[in-house]
Amino acid sequence: AAALMDNCLPLGLNTVIAQVRPFGDALYRSSLFPWSHLCTGVQGQDPGFDPLDVLLTEAHARGLSLEVWVNPYRLRSSASMPPVLAENSLLNTHPEWVCTVNEGAYLNPAIPEAADYVVQGVAELVQNYAVDGIHFDDYFYPTTDPSIDAAQFAASGETDLTAWRRANVTRLVKAAHDAVKAADPTLRFGVSPQGNPDNDRNEQYTDLSLWLTASGADAVVDYLCPQIYWGYGYTLSSGSTRFAFENITAEWLALPRAESTALYFGLGAYRVGVGDGGANADSRPLGTVKYSVLRLQMPLNTMFSAPLARAVAYLAVVSAMPSSISGSELSTAHWVVSSSCTSLEDPNTFWAMLLQPLRTTTASTAASAKARIRFVLLMFFYPQKQQVKNAIFLHDTIAVSYTHLTLPT
């Protein structure tokens, strides 16, 4: 844990979000949930120490905030995850609260007692631990199948299943938010919904409009952090570019939002080097160079230290080069990035440094029939200016150009 937090510091991070309840269990001492199998390999087995307490101690000692990440409804994702459930798993103690979908098991969002138990778990966390916030993952309704809550829906007297399910989820989220604020109004409560707003509204039954606009006593969340896991230019097989990073972020930013509700973009760093699965050719790794274009985005509030900036710049340089890149070109890119620009205090020097290896490959790029337009987005936070800057590099078959833009906060 100490090494993990030490790694966060040079990246300029200010908050760590730690998973503490992945499967109706706990990576902390709980009177409501069994110990997670992630601690010892066996759900319900006491590891002999408190992982959350350790994480909090190490994070706070370094001035880092630590929010805890909870999967509210999920008890099991498959027959082998977790492999064996503890006797006091809710699947065993309250099977009437549980719905199964394929091999997965989830608390039924239509059952008030199940939702209340989740809220009790949130209250336990904020009352017993000095956490800085609670973060819900996007596991709400596990399916659109009307059979899982047909009895409850019939008993409700409602006629719109979609609206009723959204209300069920909102009641849980609102109650969790209020439990956090009751313990300490300064604590934060947020949710990371899917990046596709349609899926959120109609498959997981997330009432985005209400959550974003509610404020004061009616507030549901302090922030939303949608999972934007697609790169610039991302294209569906249908040809749609709705989910390209530049389009879907604009769609989210256009949603009405209360001043008290923050909007962050969650970015999948695990996709660096593996692409985002789009139909566009540059959504996949380039030849033998294991870095993909546009897998370099960071959250808008990320601070970059100079070493990280050089590393990201190197990946950007390599990504923007054609797939026929030679060893000498790769070496040049590495040398220029690693030997120049030791500080972000002079951004013009940094941009010039980054552009140089790209310019040296213009001829080979122009000769390549497979050369495509690629964008590389790098974000930097300049503390002395208190604003986010970015640079977009356009690398096409002829030339390289760049510009500075100010991103919305």
PDB file of C-alpha atoms in Angstrom, residues 181-384:
ATOM      1  CA  LYS A 181     -24.085  13.622   4.126  1.00  0.00           C
ATOM      2  CA  ALA A 182     -25.644  12.726   7.472  1.00  0.00           C
ATOM      3  CA  ALA A 183     -22.276  11.432   8.642  1.00  0.00           C
ATOM      4  CA  ASP A 184     -20.315  14.405   7.275  1.00  0.00           C
ATOM      5  CA  PRO A 185     -21.634  16.994   4.805  1.00  0.00           C
ATOM      6  CA  THR A 186     -18.123  17.517   3.426  1.00  0.00           C
ATOM      7  CA  LEU A 187     -17.819  13.914   2.201  1.00  0.00           C
ATOM      8  CA  ARG A 188     -18.417  13.290  -1.491  1.00  0.00           C
ATOM      9  CA  PHE A 189     -20.755  10.801  -3.099  1.00  0.00           C
ATOM     10  CA  GLY A 190     -20.592   9.986  -6.799  1.00  0.00           C
ATOM     11  CA  VAL A 191     -21.436   7.391  -9.419  1.00  0.00           C
ATOM     12  CA  SER A 192     -19.585   6.185 -12.513  1.00  0.00           C
ATOM     13  CA  PRO A 193     -22.318   5.320 -15.029  1.00  0.00           C
ATOM     14  CA  GLN A 194     -21.643   3.801 -18.413  1.00  0.00           C
ATOM     15  CA  GLY A 195     -20.395   6.183 -21.070  1.00  0.00           C
ATOM     16  CA  ASN A 196     -23.418   5.495 -23.270  1.00  0.00           C
ATOM     17  CA  PRO A 197     -26.307   7.628 -21.909  1.00  0.00           C
ATOM     18  CA  ASP A 198     -28.891   5.460 -23.697  1.00  0.00           C
ATOM     19  CA  ASN A 199     -27.674   2.326 -21.909  1.00  0.00           C
ATOM     20  CA  ASP A 200     -27.694   4.190 -18.609  1.00  0.00           C
ATOM     21  CA  ARG A 201     -31.300   5.310 -19.006  1.00  0.00           C
ATOM     22  CA  ASN A 202     -32.855   2.272 -20.670  1.00  0.00           C
ATOM     23  CA  GLU A 203     -30.773  -0.744 -19.624  1.00  0.00           C
ATOM     24  CA  GLN A 204     -29.416   0.105 -16.198  1.00  0.00           C
ATOM     25  CA  TYR A 205     -32.247   2.526 -15.397  1.00  0.00           C
ATOM     26  CA  THR A 206     -30.097   5.468 -14.355  1.00  0.00           C
ATOM     27  CA  ASP A 207     -32.048   8.747 -14.327  1.00  0.00           C
ATOM     28  CA  LEU A 208     -29.195  10.912 -15.580  1.00  0.00           C
ATOM     29  CA  SER A 209     -31.281  14.061 -16.011  1.00  0.00           C
ATOM     30  CA  LEU A 210     -32.573  13.968 -12.451  1.00  0.00           C
ATOM     31  CA  TRP A 211     -29.232  13.063 -10.913  1.00  0.00           C
ATOM     32  CA  LEU A 212     -27.389  15.853 -12.725  1.00  0.00           C
ATOM     33  CA  THR A 213     -29.913  18.602 -12.074  1.00  0.00           C
ATOM     34  CA  ALA A 214     -31.113  17.878  -8.525  1.00  0.00           C
ATOM     35  CA  SER A 215     -29.570  20.145  -5.899  1.00  0.00           C
ATOM     36  CA  GLY A 216     -29.883  21.218  -2.298  1.00  0.00           C
ATOM     37  CA  ALA A 217     -32.031  18.898  -0.204  1.00  0.00           C
ATOM     38  CA  ASP A 218     -33.032  17.058  -3.390  1.00  0.00           C
ATOM     39  CA  ALA A 219     -29.442  16.330  -4.484  1.00  0.00           C
ATOM     40  CA  VAL A 220     -28.795  12.737  -5.549  1.00  0.00           C
ATOM     41  CA  VAL A 221     -25.046  12.855  -6.295  1.00  0.00           C
ATOM     42  CA  ASP A 222     -22.124  15.228  -5.895  1.00  0.00           C
ATOM     43  CA  TYR A 223     -20.653  14.084  -9.184  1.00  0.00           C
ATOM     44  CA  LEU A 224     -21.027  11.713 -12.114  1.00  0.00           C
ATOM     45  CA  CYS A 225     -17.969  10.152 -13.711  1.00  0.00           C
ATOM     46  CA  PRO A 226     -19.150   8.460 -16.942  1.00  0.00           C
ATOM     47  CA  GLN A 227     -16.895   5.735 -18.299  1.00  0.00           C
ATOM     48  CA  ILE A 228     -15.626   7.266 -21.543  1.00  0.00           C
ATOM     49  CA  TYR A 229     -13.509   4.395 -22.840  1.00  0.00           C
ATOM     50  CA  TRP A 230     -13.367   5.335 -26.544  1.00  0.00           C
ATOM     51  CA  GLY A 231     -10.709   7.252 -28.407  1.00  0.00           C
ATOM     52  CA  TYR A 232     -10.892  10.145 -30.833  1.00  0.00           C
ATOM     53  CA  GLY A 233     -12.376   9.002 -34.116  1.00  0.00           C
ATOM     54  CA  TYR A 234     -13.879   5.851 -32.603  1.00  0.00           C
ATOM     55  CA  THR A 235     -16.237   4.381 -35.194  1.00  0.00           C
ATOM     56  CA  LEU A 236     -18.916   1.718 -34.878  1.00  0.00           C
ATOM     57  CA  SER A 237     -19.294  -0.926 -37.568  1.00  0.00           C
ATOM     58  CA  SER A 238     -22.367   1.018 -38.702  1.00  0.00           C
ATOM     59  CA  GLY A 239     -20.142   4.003 -39.425  1.00  0.00           C
ATOM     60  CA  SER A 240     -21.486   6.031 -36.506  1.00  0.00           C
ATOM     61  CA  THR A 241     -18.963   8.191 -34.647  1.00  0.00           C
ATOM     62  CA  ARG A 242     -21.328   9.135 -31.825  1.00  0.00           C
ATOM     63  CA  PHE A 243     -19.032   7.518 -29.267  1.00  0.00           C
ATOM     64  CA  ALA A 244     -15.809   9.020 -30.568  1.00  0.00           C
ATOM     65  CA  PHE A 245     -14.224  10.808 -27.614  1.00  0.00           C
ATOM     66  CA  GLU A 246     -14.730  14.262 -29.080  1.00  0.00           C
ATOM     67  CA  ASN A 247     -18.434  13.577 -29.695  1.00  0.00           C
ATOM     68  CA  ILE A 248     -19.552  11.678 -26.611  1.00  0.00           C
ATOM     69  CA  THR A 249     -17.819  14.087 -24.222  1.00  0.00           C
ATOM     70  CA  ALA A 250     -19.612  16.966 -25.938  1.00  0.00           C
ATOM     71  CA  GLU A 251     -22.895  15.102 -25.543  1.00  0.00           C
ATOM     72  CA  TRP A 252     -22.313  14.691 -21.812  1.00  0.00           C
ATOM     73  CA  LEU A 253     -21.225  18.295 -21.384  1.00  0.00           C
ATOM     74  CA  ALA A 254     -24.422  19.468 -23.097  1.00  0.00           C
ATOM     75  CA  LEU A 255     -26.656  17.787 -20.501  1.00  0.00           C
ATOM     76  CA  PRO A 256     -28.292  20.245 -18.073  1.00  0.00           C
ATOM     77  CA  ARG A 257     -26.449  20.172 -14.764  1.00  0.00           C
ATOM     78  CA  ALA A 258     -26.801  21.911 -11.419  1.00  0.00           C
ATOM     79  CA  GLU A 259     -23.871  24.080 -10.355  1.00  0.00           C
ATOM     80  CA  SER A 260     -23.384  21.830  -7.336  1.00  0.00           C
ATOM     81  CA  THR A 261     -23.009  18.685  -9.466  1.00  0.00           C
ATOM     82  CA  ALA A 262     -19.620  17.967 -10.999  1.00  0.00           C
ATOM     83  CA  LEU A 263     -19.021  16.004 -14.189  1.00  0.00           C
ATOM     84  CA  TYR A 264     -15.774  14.082 -14.635  1.00  0.00           C
ATOM     85  CA  PHE A 265     -14.713  11.784 -17.452  1.00  0.00           C
ATOM     86  CA  GLY A 266     -13.546   8.333 -16.429  1.00  0.00           C
ATOM     87  CA  LEU A 267     -10.865   7.056 -18.790  1.00  0.00           C
ATOM     88  CA  GLY A 268      -9.726   3.458 -19.172  1.00  0.00           C
ATOM     89  CA  ALA A 269      -5.960   3.453 -18.764  1.00  0.00           C
ATOM     90  CA  TYR A 270      -6.042  -0.344 -19.037  1.00  0.00           C
ATOM     91  CA  ARG A 271      -6.766   0.104 -22.744  1.00  0.00           C
ATOM     92  CA  VAL A 272      -3.396   1.672 -23.420  1.00  0.00           C
ATOM     93  CA  GLY A 273      -1.802  -0.439 -26.107  1.00  0.00           C
ATOM     94  CA  VAL A 274      -4.812  -2.631 -26.865  1.00  0.00           C
ATOM     95  CA  GLY A 275      -7.139  -0.209 -28.624  1.00  0.00           C
ATOM     96  CA  ASP A 276     -10.809   0.452 -28.037  1.00  0.00           C
ATOM     97  CA  GLY A 277     -12.311  -2.070 -30.453  1.00  0.00           C
ATOM     98  CA  GLY A 278     -13.578   0.456 -32.954  1.00  0.00           C
ATOM     99  CA  ALA A 279     -14.094  -0.244 -36.642  1.00  0.00           C
ATOM    100  CA  ASN A 280     -11.599   2.483 -37.514  1.00  0.00           C
ATOM    101  CA  ALA A 281      -8.131   1.150 -38.267  1.00  0.00           C
ATOM    102  CA  ASP A 282      -6.339   3.445 -35.818  1.00  0.00           C
ATOM    103  CA  SER A 283      -8.365   2.111 -32.896  1.00  0.00           C
ATOM    104  CA  ARG A 284      -6.062  -0.907 -32.773  1.00  0.00           C
ATOM    105  CA  PRO A 285      -2.354  -1.225 -31.921  1.00  0.00           C
ATOM    106  CA  LEU A 286      -0.043  -0.104 -34.712  1.00  0.00           C
ATOM    107  CA  GLY A 287       1.966  -3.031 -36.050  1.00  0.00           C
ATOM    108  CA  THR A 288       4.537  -4.168 -33.537  1.00  0.00           C
ATOM    109  CA  VAL A 289       4.469  -0.886 -31.646  1.00  0.00           C
ATOM    110  CA  LYS A 290       2.324  -1.726 -28.642  1.00  0.00           C
ATOM    111  CA  TYR A 291       0.845   1.687 -28.075  1.00  0.00           C
ATOM    112  CA  SER A 292      -2.423   2.818 -29.595  1.00  0.00           C
ATOM    113  CA  VAL A 293      -3.272   6.272 -30.720  1.00  0.00           C
ATOM    114  CA  LEU A 294      -5.595   8.064 -28.333  1.00  0.00           C
ATOM    115  CA  ARG A 295      -5.236   5.713 -25.448  1.00  0.00           C
ATOM    116  CA  LEU A 296      -3.389   8.510 -23.685  1.00  0.00           C
ATOM    117  CA  GLN A 297      -6.218  10.609 -22.295  1.00  0.00           C
ATOM    118  CA  MET A 298      -6.159  11.486 -18.610  1.00  0.00           C
ATOM    119  CA  PRO A 299      -8.870  12.997 -16.396  1.00  0.00           C
ATOM    120  CA  LEU A 300      -9.240  16.747 -16.832  1.00  0.00           C
ATOM    121  CA  ASN A 301      -7.976  17.397 -13.316  1.00  0.00           C
ATOM    122  CA  THR A 302      -4.841  15.252 -13.649  1.00  0.00           C
ATOM    123  CA  MET A 303      -1.543  16.911 -12.835  1.00  0.00           C
ATOM    124  CA  PHE A 304       1.476  15.716 -14.774  1.00  0.00           C
ATOM    125  CA  SER A 305       4.957  15.673 -13.349  1.00  0.00           C
ATOM    126  CA  ALA A 306       7.789  16.142 -15.815  1.00  0.00           C
ATOM    127  CA  PRO A 307       8.784  12.412 -15.863  1.00  0.00           C
ATOM    128  CA  LEU A 308       5.228  11.345 -16.609  1.00  0.00           C
ATOM    129  CA  ALA A 309       4.911  14.062 -19.235  1.00  0.00           C
ATOM    130  CA  ARG A 310       7.985  12.724 -21.004  1.00  0.00           C
ATOM    131  CA  ALA A 311       6.635   9.169 -20.863  1.00  0.00           C
ATOM    132  CA  VAL A 312       3.270  10.208 -22.263  1.00  0.00           C
ATOM    133  CA  ALA A 313       4.966  12.317 -24.919  1.00  0.00           C
ATOM    134  CA  TYR A 314       7.023   9.324 -25.984  1.00  0.00           C
ATOM    135  CA  LEU A 315       3.912   7.183 -26.347  1.00  0.00           C
ATOM    136  CA  ALA A 316       2.302   9.993 -28.339  1.00  0.00           C
ATOM    137  CA  VAL A 317       5.266  10.219 -30.663  1.00  0.00           C
ATOM    138  CA  VAL A 318       5.392   6.475 -31.218  1.00  0.00           C
ATOM    139  CA  SER A 319       1.635   6.273 -31.750  1.00  0.00           C
ATOM    140  CA  ALA A 320       1.587   9.029 -34.351  1.00  0.00           C
ATOM    141  CA  MET A 321       4.286   7.392 -36.443  1.00  0.00           C
ATOM    142  CA  PRO A 322       3.302   5.119 -39.356  1.00  0.00           C
ATOM    143  CA  SER A 323       3.089   1.387 -38.762  1.00  0.00           C
ATOM    144  CA  SER A 324       6.224   0.959 -40.898  1.00  0.00           C
ATOM    145  CA  ILE A 325       8.277   2.842 -38.303  1.00  0.00           C
ATOM    146  CA  SER A 326      11.937   1.887 -38.353  1.00  0.00           C
ATOM    147  CA  GLY A 327      14.137   1.153 -35.411  1.00  0.00           C
ATOM    148  CA  SER A 328      16.157   4.313 -35.994  1.00  0.00           C
ATOM    149  CA  GLU A 329      13.011   6.444 -35.990  1.00  0.00           C
ATOM    150  CA  LEU A 330      11.887   4.853 -32.758  1.00  0.00           C
ATOM    151  CA  SER A 331      15.284   5.483 -31.200  1.00  0.00           C
ATOM    152  CA  THR A 332      15.176   9.094 -32.326  1.00  0.00           C
ATOM    153  CA  ALA A 333      11.761   9.564 -30.767  1.00  0.00           C
ATOM    154  CA  HIS A 334      12.944   8.034 -27.513  1.00  0.00           C
ATOM    155  CA  TRP A 335      16.106  10.126 -27.434  1.00  0.00           C
ATOM    156  CA  VAL A 336      14.373  13.403 -28.138  1.00  0.00           C
ATOM    157  CA  VAL A 337      11.690  12.856 -25.519  1.00  0.00           C
ATOM    158  CA  SER A 338      13.958  11.506 -22.820  1.00  0.00           C
ATOM    159  CA  SER A 339      16.800  14.008 -23.238  1.00  0.00           C
ATOM    160  CA  SER A 340      14.793  17.193 -23.737  1.00  0.00           C
ATOM    161  CA  CYS A 341      12.308  19.125 -21.655  1.00  0.00           C
ATOM    162  CA  THR A 342      12.855  18.390 -18.003  1.00  0.00           C
ATOM    163  CA  SER A 343      10.092  20.749 -16.917  1.00  0.00           C
ATOM    164  CA  LEU A 344       6.638  21.828 -17.936  1.00  0.00           C
ATOM    165  CA  GLU A 345       7.406  25.432 -17.034  1.00  0.00           C
ATOM    166  CA  ASP A 346       8.234  26.122 -20.676  1.00  0.00           C
ATOM    167  CA  PRO A 347       5.425  24.498 -22.708  1.00  0.00           C
ATOM    168  CA  ASN A 348       6.677  25.901 -26.016  1.00  0.00           C
ATOM    169  CA  THR A 349       9.937  23.988 -25.590  1.00  0.00           C
ATOM    170  CA  PHE A 350       7.969  20.888 -24.736  1.00  0.00           C
ATOM    171  CA  TRP A 351       5.743  21.111 -27.819  1.00  0.00           C
ATOM    172  CA  ALA A 352       8.743  21.782 -30.061  1.00  0.00           C
ATOM    173  CA  MET A 353      10.482  18.762 -28.571  1.00  0.00           C
ATOM    174  CA  LEU A 354       7.450  16.602 -29.200  1.00  0.00           C
ATOM    175  CA  LEU A 355       7.014  17.776 -32.775  1.00  0.00           C
ATOM    176  CA  GLN A 356      10.608  17.198 -33.822  1.00  0.00           C
ATOM    177  CA  PRO A 357      10.520  13.388 -34.239  1.00  0.00           C
ATOM    178  CA  LEU A 358       7.190  13.653 -36.015  1.00  0.00           C
ATOM    179  CA  ARG A 359       8.643  16.069 -38.536  1.00  0.00           C
ATOM    180  CA  THR A 360      11.524  13.722 -39.232  1.00  0.00           C
ATOM    181  CA  THR A 361       9.083  11.058 -40.411  1.00  0.00           C
ATOM    182  CA  THR A 362       7.073  13.250 -42.793  1.00  0.00           C
ATOM    183  CA  ALA A 363       8.663  11.785 -45.902  1.00  0.00           C
ATOM    184  CA  SER A 364       8.082   8.173 -44.934  1.00  0.00           C
ATOM    185  CA  THR A 365       4.571   9.021 -43.819  1.00  0.00           C
ATOM    186  CA  ALA A 366       3.718  10.633 -47.131  1.00  0.00           C
ATOM    187  CA  ALA A 367       5.032   7.583 -48.947  1.00  0.00           C
ATOM    188  CA  SER A 368       2.876   5.238 -46.940  1.00  0.00           C
ATOM    189  CA  ALA A 369      -0.362   4.326 -48.687  1.00  0.00           C
ATOM    190  CA  LYS A 370      -1.816   3.242 -45.358  1.00  0.00           C
ATOM    191  CA  ALA A 371      -1.134   6.518 -43.574  1.00  0.00           C
ATOM    192  CA  ARG A 372      -4.233   7.830 -41.828  1.00  0.00           C
ATOM    193  CA  ILE A 373      -5.091  10.969 -39.959  1.00  0.00           C
ATOM    194  CA  ARG A 374      -4.432  10.441 -36.287  1.00  0.00           C
ATOM    195  CA  PHE A 375      -4.912  12.662 -33.307  1.00  0.00           C
ATOM    196  CA  VAL A 376      -3.044  12.631 -30.078  1.00  0.00           C
ATOM    197  CA  LEU A 377      -4.523  14.382 -27.082  1.00  0.00           C
ATOM    198  CA  LEU A 378      -2.306  15.335 -24.173  1.00  0.00           C
ATOM    199  CA  MET A 379      -3.695  17.126 -21.163  1.00  0.00           C
ATOM    200  CA  PHE A 380      -1.666  19.100 -18.658  1.00  0.00           C
ATOM    201  CA  PHE A 381      -2.660  20.955 -15.566  1.00  0.00           C
ATOM    202  CA  TYR A 382      -0.593  24.072 -14.918  1.00  0.00           C
ATOM    203  CA  PRO A 383      -0.954  24.830 -11.197  1.00  0.00           C
ATOM    204  CA  GLN A 384       0.398  28.341 -11.580  1.00  0.00           C
TER     205      GLN A 384
END
